[in-house]
PDB file of C-alpha atoms in Angstrom:
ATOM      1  CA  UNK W   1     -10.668   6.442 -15.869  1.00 57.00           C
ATOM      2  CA  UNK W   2      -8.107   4.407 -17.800  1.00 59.00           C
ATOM      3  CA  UNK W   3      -7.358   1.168 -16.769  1.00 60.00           C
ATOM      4  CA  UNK W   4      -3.680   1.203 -17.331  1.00 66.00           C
ATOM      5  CA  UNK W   5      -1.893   4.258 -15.727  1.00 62.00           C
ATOM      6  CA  UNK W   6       0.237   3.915 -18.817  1.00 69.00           C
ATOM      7  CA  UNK W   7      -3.315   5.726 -20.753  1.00 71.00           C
ATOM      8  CA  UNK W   8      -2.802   9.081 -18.568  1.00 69.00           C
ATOM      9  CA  UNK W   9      -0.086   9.781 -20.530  1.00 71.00           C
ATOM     10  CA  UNK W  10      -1.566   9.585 -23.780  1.00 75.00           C
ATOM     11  CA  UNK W  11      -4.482  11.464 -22.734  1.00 74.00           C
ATOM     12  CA  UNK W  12      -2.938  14.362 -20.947  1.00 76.00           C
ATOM     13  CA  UNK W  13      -0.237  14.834 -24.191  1.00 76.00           C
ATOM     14  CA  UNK W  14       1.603  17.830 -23.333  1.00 81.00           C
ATOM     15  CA  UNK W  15       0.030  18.308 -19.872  1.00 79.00           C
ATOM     16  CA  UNK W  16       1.703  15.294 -18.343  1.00 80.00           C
ATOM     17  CA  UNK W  17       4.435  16.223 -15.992  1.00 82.00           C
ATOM     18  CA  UNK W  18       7.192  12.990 -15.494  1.00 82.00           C
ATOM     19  CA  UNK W  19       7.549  13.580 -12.170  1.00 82.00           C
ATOM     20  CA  UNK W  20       8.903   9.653 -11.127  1.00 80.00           C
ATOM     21  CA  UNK W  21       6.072   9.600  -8.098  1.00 80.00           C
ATOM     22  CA  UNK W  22       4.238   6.392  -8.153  1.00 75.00           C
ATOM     23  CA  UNK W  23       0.985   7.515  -7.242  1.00 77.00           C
ATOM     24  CA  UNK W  24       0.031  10.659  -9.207  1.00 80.00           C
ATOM     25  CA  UNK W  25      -2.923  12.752 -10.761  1.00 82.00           C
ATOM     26  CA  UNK W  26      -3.747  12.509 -14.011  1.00 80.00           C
ATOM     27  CA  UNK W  27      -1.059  15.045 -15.505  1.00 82.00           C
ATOM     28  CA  UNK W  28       1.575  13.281 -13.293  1.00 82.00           C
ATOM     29  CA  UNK W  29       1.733  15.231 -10.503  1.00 86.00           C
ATOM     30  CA  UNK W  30       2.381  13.907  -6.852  1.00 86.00           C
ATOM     31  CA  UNK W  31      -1.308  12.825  -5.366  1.00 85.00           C
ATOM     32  CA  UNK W  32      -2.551  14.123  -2.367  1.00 87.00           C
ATOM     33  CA  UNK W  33      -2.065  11.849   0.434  1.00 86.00           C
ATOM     34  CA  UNK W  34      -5.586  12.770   1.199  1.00 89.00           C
ATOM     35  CA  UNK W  35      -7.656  11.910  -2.205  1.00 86.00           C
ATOM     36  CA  UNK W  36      -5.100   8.255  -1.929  1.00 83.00           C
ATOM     37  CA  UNK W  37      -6.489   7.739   1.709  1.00 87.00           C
ATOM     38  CA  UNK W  38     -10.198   8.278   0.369  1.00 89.00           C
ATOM     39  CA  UNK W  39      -9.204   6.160  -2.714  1.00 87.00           C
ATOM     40  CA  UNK W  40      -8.076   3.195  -0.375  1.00 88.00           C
ATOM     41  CA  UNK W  41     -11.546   3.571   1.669  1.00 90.00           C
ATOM     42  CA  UNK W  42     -13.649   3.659  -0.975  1.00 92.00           C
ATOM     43  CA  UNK W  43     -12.028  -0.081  -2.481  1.00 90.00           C
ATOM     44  CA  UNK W  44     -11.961  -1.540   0.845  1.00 90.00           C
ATOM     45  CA  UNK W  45     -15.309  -0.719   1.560  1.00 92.00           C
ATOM     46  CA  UNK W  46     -16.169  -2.211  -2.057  1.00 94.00           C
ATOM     47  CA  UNK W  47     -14.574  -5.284  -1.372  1.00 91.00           C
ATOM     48  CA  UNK W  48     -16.285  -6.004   2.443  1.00 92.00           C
ATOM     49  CA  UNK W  49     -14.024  -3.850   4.427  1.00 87.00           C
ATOM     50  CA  UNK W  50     -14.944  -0.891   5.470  1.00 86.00           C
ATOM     51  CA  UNK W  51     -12.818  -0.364   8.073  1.00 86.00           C
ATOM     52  CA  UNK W  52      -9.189  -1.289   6.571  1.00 86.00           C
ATOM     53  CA  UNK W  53      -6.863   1.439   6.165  1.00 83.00           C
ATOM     54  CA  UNK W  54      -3.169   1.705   6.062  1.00 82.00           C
ATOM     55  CA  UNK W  55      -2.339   0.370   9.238  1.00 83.00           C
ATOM     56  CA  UNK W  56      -4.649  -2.831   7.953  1.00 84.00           C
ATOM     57  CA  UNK W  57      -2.697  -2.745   4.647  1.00 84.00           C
ATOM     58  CA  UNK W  58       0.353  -2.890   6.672  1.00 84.00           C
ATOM     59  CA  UNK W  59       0.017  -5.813   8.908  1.00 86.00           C
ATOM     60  CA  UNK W  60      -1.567  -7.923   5.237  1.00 87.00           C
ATOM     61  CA  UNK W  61       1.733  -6.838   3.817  1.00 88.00           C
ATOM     62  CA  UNK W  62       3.408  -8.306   7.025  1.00 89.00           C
ATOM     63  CA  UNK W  63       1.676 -11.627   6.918  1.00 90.00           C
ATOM     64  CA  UNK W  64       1.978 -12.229   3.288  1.00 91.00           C
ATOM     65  CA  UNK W  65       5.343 -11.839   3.488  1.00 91.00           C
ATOM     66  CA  UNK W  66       5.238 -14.441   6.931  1.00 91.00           C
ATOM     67  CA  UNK W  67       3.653 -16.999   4.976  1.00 92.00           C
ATOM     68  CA  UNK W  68       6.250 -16.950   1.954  1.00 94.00           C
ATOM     69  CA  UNK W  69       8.536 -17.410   4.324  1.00 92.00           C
ATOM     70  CA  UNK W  70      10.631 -14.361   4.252  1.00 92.00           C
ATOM     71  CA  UNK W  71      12.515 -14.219   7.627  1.00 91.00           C
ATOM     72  CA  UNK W  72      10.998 -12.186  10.605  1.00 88.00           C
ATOM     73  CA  UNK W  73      13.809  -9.601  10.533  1.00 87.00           C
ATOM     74  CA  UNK W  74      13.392  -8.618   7.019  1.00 89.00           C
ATOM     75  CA  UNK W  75       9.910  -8.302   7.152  1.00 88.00           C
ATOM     76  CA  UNK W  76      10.450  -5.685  10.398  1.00 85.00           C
ATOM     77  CA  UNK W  77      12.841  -3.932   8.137  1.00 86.00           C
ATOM     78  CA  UNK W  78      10.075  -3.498   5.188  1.00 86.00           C
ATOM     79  CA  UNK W  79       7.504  -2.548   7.395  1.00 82.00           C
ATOM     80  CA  UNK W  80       9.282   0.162   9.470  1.00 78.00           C
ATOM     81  CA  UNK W  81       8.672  -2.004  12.702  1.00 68.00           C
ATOM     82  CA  UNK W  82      10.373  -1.948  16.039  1.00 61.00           C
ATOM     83  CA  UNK W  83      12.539  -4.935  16.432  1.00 58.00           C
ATOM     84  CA  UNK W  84       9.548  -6.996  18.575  1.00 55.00           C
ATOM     85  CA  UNK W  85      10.604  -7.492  22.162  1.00 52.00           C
ATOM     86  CA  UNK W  86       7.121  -8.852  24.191  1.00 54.00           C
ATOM     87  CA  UNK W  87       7.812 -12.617  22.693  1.00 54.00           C
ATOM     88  CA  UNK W  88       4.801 -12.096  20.271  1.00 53.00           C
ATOM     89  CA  UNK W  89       6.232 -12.956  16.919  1.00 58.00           C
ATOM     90  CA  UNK W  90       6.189 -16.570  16.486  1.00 53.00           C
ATOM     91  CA  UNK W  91       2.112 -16.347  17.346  1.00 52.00           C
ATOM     92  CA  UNK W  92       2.878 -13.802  13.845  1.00 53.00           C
ATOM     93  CA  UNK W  93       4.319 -16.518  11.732  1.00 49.00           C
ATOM     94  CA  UNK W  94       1.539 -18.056  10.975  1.00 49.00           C
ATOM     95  CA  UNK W  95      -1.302 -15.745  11.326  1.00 52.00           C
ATOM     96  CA  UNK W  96      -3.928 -17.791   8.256  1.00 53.00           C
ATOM     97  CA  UNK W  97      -3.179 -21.137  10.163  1.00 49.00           C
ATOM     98  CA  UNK W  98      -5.637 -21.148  12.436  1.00 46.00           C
TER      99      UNK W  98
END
């Protein structure tokens, strides 16, 4: 497989389809959620965590952004989340500081 998704195109020459999907076969069409899912186990298994999926993937994205400092509200906007009521968040803020 190429390295840079840039080489599909080359390769597929008049097979590629420009479809403007981000994730995508090798002629350009949409991927199935299904082979990404697999995809996604097979690298976190390879790097020690066989049990991250997209919910893990989520809640990384969501303390990344914590520890940049990008303000609670935005980062429940990115990730789809329910406004939190239960008085949890600030324990979020800082979730690599203990």
């Amino acid at each position: 497989m190429p390295a840079d998704p840039d080489d599909y195109v080359e390769l597929s020459g008049s097979a590629w389809r420009q479809t403007g999907f981000v994730f995508t076969t090798e002629f350009g069409d949409p991927c199935d959620p299904r082979n990404a899912f697999r995809a996604l186990r097979v690298a976190a298994a390879k790097a020690g965590l066989p049990h991250a999926g997209l919910h893990t993937l989520r809640h990384s994205a969501a303390s990344v952004m914590l520890t940049r400092g990008v303000p609670l509200k935005v980062v429940e906007k990115r990730s789809g989340a329910v406004p939190d009521l239960s008085g949890t968040a600030p324990e979020l803020r800082f979730p690599l500081s203990g």
